[in-house]
CSV table of C-alpha atoms and ligand atoms in Angstrom, one decimal:
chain,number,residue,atom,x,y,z
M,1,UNK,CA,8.3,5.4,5.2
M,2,UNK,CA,7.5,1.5,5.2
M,3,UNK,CA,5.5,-0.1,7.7
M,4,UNK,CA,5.5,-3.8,8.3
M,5,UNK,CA,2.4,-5.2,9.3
M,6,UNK,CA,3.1,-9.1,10.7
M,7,UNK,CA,0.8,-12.1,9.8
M,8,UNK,CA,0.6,-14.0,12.7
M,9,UNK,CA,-0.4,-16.6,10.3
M,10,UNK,CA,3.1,-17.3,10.1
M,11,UNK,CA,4.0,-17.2,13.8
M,12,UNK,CA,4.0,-20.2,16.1
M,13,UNK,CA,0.6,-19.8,17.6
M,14,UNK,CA,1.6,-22.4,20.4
M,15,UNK,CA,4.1,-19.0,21.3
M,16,UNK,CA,1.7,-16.5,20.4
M,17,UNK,CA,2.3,-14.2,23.5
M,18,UNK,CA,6.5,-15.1,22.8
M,19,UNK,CA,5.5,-13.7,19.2
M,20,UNK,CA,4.0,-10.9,19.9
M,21,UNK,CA,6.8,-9.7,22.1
M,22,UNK,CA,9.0,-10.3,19.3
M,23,UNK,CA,7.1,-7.6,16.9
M,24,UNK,CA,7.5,-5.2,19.6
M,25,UNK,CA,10.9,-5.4,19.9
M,26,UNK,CA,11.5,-5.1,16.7
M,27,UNK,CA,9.8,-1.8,17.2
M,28,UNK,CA,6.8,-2.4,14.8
M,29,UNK,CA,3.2,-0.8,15.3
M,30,UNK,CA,1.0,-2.8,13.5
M,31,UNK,CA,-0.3,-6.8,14.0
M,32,UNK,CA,-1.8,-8.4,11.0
M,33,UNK,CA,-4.6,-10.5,11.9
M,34,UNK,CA,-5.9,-13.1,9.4
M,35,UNK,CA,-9.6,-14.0,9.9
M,36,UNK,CA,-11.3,-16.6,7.5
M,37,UNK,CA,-14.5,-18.3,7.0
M,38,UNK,CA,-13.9,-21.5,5.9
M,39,UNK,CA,-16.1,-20.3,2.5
M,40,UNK,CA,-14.6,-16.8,1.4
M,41,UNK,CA,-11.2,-19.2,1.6
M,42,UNK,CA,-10.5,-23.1,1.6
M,43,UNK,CA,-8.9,-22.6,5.0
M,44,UNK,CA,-10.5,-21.6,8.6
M,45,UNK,CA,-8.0,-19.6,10.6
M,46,UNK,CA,-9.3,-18.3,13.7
M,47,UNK,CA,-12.2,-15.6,14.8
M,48,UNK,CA,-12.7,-12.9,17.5
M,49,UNK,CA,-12.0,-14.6,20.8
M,50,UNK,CA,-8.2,-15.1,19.1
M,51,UNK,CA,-8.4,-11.4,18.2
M,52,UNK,CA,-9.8,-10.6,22.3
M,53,UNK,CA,-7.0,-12.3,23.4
M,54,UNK,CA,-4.2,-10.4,21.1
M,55,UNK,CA,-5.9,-6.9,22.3
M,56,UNK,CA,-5.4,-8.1,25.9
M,57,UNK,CA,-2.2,-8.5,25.7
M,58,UNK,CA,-0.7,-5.6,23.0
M,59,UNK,CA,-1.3,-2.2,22.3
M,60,UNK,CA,-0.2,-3.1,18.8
M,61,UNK,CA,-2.5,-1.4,16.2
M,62,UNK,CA,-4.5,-4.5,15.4
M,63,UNK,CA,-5.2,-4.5,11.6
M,64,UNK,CA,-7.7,-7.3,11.2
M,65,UNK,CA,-8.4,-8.3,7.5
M,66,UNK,CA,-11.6,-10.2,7.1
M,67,UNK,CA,-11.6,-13.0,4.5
M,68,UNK,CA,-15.1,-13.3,5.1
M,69,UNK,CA,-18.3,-14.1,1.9
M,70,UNK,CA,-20.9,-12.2,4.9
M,71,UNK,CA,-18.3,-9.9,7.0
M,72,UNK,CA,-21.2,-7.5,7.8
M,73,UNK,CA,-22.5,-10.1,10.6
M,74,UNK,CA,-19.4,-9.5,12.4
M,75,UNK,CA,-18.3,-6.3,12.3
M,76,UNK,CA,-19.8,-5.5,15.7
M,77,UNK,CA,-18.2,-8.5,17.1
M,78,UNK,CA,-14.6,-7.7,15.8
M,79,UNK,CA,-15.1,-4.1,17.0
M,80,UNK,CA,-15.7,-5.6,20.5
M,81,UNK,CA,-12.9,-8.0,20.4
M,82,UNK,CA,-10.9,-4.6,19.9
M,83,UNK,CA,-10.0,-4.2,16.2
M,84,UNK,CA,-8.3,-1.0,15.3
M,85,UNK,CA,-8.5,-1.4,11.5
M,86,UNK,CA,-11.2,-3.7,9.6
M,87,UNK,CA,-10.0,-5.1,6.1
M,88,UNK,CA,-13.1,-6.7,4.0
M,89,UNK,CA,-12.8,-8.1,0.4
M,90,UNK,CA,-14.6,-6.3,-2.7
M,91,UNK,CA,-15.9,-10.1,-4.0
M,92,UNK,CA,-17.8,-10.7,-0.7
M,93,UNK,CA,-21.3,-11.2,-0.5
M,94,UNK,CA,-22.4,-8.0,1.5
M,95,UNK,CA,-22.4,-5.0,-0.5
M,96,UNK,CA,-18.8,-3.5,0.6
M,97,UNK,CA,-20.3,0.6,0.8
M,98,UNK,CA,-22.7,-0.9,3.5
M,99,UNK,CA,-19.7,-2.6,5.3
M,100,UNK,CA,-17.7,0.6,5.1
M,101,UNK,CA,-19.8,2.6,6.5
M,102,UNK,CA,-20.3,0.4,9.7
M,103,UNK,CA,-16.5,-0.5,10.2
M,104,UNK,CA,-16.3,4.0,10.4
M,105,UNK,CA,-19.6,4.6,12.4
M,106,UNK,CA,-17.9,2.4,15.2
M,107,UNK,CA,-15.3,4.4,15.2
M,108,UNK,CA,-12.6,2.0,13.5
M,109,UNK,CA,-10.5,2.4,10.0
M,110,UNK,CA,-11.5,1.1,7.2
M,111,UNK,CA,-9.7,-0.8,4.4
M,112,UNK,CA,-11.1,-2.4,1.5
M,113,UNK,CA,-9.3,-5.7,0.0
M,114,UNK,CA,-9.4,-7.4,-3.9
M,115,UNK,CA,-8.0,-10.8,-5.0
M,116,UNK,CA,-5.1,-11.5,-7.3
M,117,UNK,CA,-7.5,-11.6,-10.5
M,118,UNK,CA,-9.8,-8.5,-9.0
M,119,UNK,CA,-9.2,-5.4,-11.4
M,120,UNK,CA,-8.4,-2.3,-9.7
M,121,UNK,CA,-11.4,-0.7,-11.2
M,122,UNK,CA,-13.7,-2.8,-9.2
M,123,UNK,CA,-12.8,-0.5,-5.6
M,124,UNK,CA,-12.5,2.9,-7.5
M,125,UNK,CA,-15.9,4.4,-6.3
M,126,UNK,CA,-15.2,3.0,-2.8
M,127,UNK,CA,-11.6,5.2,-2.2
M,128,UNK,CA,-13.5,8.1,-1.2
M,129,UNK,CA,-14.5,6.3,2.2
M,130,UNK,CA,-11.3,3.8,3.2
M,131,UNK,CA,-8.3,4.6,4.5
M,132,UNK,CA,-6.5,1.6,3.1
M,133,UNK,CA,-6.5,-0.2,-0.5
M,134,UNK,CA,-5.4,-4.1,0.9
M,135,UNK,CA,-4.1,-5.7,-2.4
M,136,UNK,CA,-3.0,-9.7,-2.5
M,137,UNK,CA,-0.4,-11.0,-4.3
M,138,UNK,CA,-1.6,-14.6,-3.2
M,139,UNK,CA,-4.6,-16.3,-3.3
M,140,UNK,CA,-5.9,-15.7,0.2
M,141,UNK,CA,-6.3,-18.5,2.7
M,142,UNK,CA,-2.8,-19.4,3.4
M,143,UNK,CA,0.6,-18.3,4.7
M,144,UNK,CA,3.8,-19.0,2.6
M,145,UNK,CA,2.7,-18.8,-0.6
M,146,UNK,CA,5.0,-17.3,-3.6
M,147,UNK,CA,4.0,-13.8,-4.5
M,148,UNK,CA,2.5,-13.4,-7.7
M,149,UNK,CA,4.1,-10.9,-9.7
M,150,UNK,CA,1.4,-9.6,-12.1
M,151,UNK,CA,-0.3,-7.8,-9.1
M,152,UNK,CA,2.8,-5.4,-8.5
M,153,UNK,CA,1.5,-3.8,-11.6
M,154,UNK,CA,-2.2,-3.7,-9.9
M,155,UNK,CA,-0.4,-2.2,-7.3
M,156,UNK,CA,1.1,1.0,-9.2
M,157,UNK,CA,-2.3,1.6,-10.9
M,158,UNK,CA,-4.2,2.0,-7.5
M,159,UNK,CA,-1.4,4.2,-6.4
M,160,UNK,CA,-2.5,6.7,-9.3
M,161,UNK,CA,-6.3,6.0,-8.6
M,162,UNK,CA,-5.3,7.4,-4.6
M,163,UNK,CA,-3.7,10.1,-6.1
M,164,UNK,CA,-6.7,10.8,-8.6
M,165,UNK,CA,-8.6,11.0,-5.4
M,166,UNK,CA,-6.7,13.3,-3.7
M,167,UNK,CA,-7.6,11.2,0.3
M,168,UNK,CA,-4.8,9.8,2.1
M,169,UNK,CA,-5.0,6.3,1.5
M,170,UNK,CA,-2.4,3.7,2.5
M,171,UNK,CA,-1.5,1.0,0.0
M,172,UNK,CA,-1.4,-2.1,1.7
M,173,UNK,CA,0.3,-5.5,0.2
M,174,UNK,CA,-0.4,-8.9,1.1
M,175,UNK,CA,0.7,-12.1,0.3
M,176,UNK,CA,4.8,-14.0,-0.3
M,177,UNK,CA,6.5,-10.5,0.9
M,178,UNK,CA,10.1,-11.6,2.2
M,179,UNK,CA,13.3,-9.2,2.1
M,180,UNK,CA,14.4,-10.2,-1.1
M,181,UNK,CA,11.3,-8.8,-2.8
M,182,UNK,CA,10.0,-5.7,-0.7
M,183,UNK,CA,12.0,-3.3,-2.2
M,184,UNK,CA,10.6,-3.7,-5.2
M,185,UNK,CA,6.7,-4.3,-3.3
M,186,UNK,CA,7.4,-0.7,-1.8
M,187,UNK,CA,8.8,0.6,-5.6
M,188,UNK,CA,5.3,-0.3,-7.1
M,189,UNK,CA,4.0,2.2,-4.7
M,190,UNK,CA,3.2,-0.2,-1.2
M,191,UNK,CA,3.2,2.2,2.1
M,192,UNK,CA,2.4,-1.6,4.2
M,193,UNK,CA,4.5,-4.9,3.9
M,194,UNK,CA,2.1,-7.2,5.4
M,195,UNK,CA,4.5,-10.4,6.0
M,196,UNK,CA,4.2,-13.4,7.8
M,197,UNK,CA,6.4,-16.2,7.3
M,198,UNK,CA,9.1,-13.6,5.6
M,199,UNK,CA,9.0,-12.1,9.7
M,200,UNK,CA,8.3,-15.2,11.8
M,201,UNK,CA,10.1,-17.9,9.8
M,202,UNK,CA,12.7,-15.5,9.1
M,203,UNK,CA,16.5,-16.6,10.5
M,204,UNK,CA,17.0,-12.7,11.9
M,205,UNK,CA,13.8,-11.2,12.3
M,206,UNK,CA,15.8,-7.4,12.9
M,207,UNK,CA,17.8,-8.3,10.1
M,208,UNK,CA,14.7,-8.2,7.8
M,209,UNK,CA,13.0,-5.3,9.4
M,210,UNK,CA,16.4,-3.5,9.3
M,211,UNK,CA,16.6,-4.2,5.6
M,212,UNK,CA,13.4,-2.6,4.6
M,213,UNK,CA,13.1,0.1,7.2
M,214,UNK,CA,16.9,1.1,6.7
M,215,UNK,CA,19.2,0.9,9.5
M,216,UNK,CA,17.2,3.6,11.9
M,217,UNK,CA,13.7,1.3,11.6
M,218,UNK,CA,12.5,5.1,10.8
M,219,UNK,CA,9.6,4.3,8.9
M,220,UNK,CA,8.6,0.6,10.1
M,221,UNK,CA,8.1,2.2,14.1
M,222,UNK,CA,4.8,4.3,12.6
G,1,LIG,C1,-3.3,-15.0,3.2
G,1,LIG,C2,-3.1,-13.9,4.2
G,1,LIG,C3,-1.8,-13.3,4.3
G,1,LIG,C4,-0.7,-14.3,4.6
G,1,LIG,C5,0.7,-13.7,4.4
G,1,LIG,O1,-4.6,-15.4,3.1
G,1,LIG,O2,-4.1,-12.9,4.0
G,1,LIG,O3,-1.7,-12.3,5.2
G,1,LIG,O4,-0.8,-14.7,6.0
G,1,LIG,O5,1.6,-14.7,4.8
G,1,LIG,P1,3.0,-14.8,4.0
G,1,LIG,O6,3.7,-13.5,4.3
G,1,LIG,O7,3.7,-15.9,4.7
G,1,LIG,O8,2.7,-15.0,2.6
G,2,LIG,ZN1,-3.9,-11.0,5.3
């Protein structure tokens, strides 16, 4: 079962609302939300009142990754805006066992993120307390990159750390996903596609989705 979670990084934010429609038709769940700092990344994206205004208008599960050097000032705040899931990163400032345990005592899940160059090894003692390992295959800050290769293999070695651990924990990938190149993104052990321009830049959005999900969009309507 694959579920696609869509950037809207790569949707026309001037159509947001038009956008959003467009993911629930397809019949996807899940809403990728890209939140940056301006320092964590060389790009600012957008914050909480962007993420307010999504929850107001979706029931979409709203899985917010935070590219954030300090994320543990705004955890509250995202919570409020109406987050379901809260992504950090491992290289951030605040120590990420800290973060963890605030994102789950407001009552949200958890996932726990590492850069192209991160080793695996660095989030090891933190799988007992996510319920999502987020690994890029770009350097974060920006949509439409190329996905980097090397981190498929990053991706296969934290799918035998999960099972090590013996939790359910999804394995998220992020980063150049279109639908020439998930199929081998879900064989290095991915359960989520997160994909924005390979979605909203797409020619057939259902086209794509039908591609990974198979023809009944069985696993991509979790
Ligand atoms: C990059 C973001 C990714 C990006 C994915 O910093 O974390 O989610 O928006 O966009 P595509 O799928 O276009 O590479
Ligand atoms: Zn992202």
């Amino acid at each position: 079962m694959t579920i696609i979670s869509p950037s809207v990084l790569g949707a026309d934010l001037l159509r947001l609302g038009e956008e959003i429609e467009l993911v629930e038709r397809l019949g996807l769940k899940w809403l990728h939300l890209d939140n940056m700092d301006g320092h964590f990344t060389p790009n600012i994206s957008f914050g909480p009142d962007f993420v307010r205004a999504i929850r107001k208008k979706t029931d979409l599960f709203l899985d917010v990754h935070l590219m954030f050097t300090n994320p543990m000032d705004y955890i509250d705040t995202y919570t409020k805006a109406g987050a379901d899931m809260i992504t950090i990163h491992v290289e951030a400032d605040d120590e990420p066992r800290y973060v963890i345990d605030k994102i789950r005592e407001n009552g949200l899940k958890v996932g726990i993120s590492l850069n192209p160059h991160t080793a695996p090894e660095r989030i090891r003692h933190l799988l007992p307390y996510v319920d999502m390992v987020l690994v890029m295959t770009v350097e974060p800050g920006f949509g439409g990159q190329k996905l980097r290769e090397y981190c498929l293999g990053k991706v296969t070695v934290i799918r035998d750390m999960i099972e090590k651990c013996g939790r359910d924990i999804l394995i998220a990938v992020d980063g150049g996903i279109k639908v020439d190149n998930a199929h081998r993104v879900v064989e290095a052990g991915a359960d989520v596609l997160v994909m924005g321009t390979g979605v909203f830049a797409a020619a057939d959005p259902q086209e794509v989705v039908r591609s990974i999900c198979g023809a009944e969009d069985a696993g991509c309507t979790y």
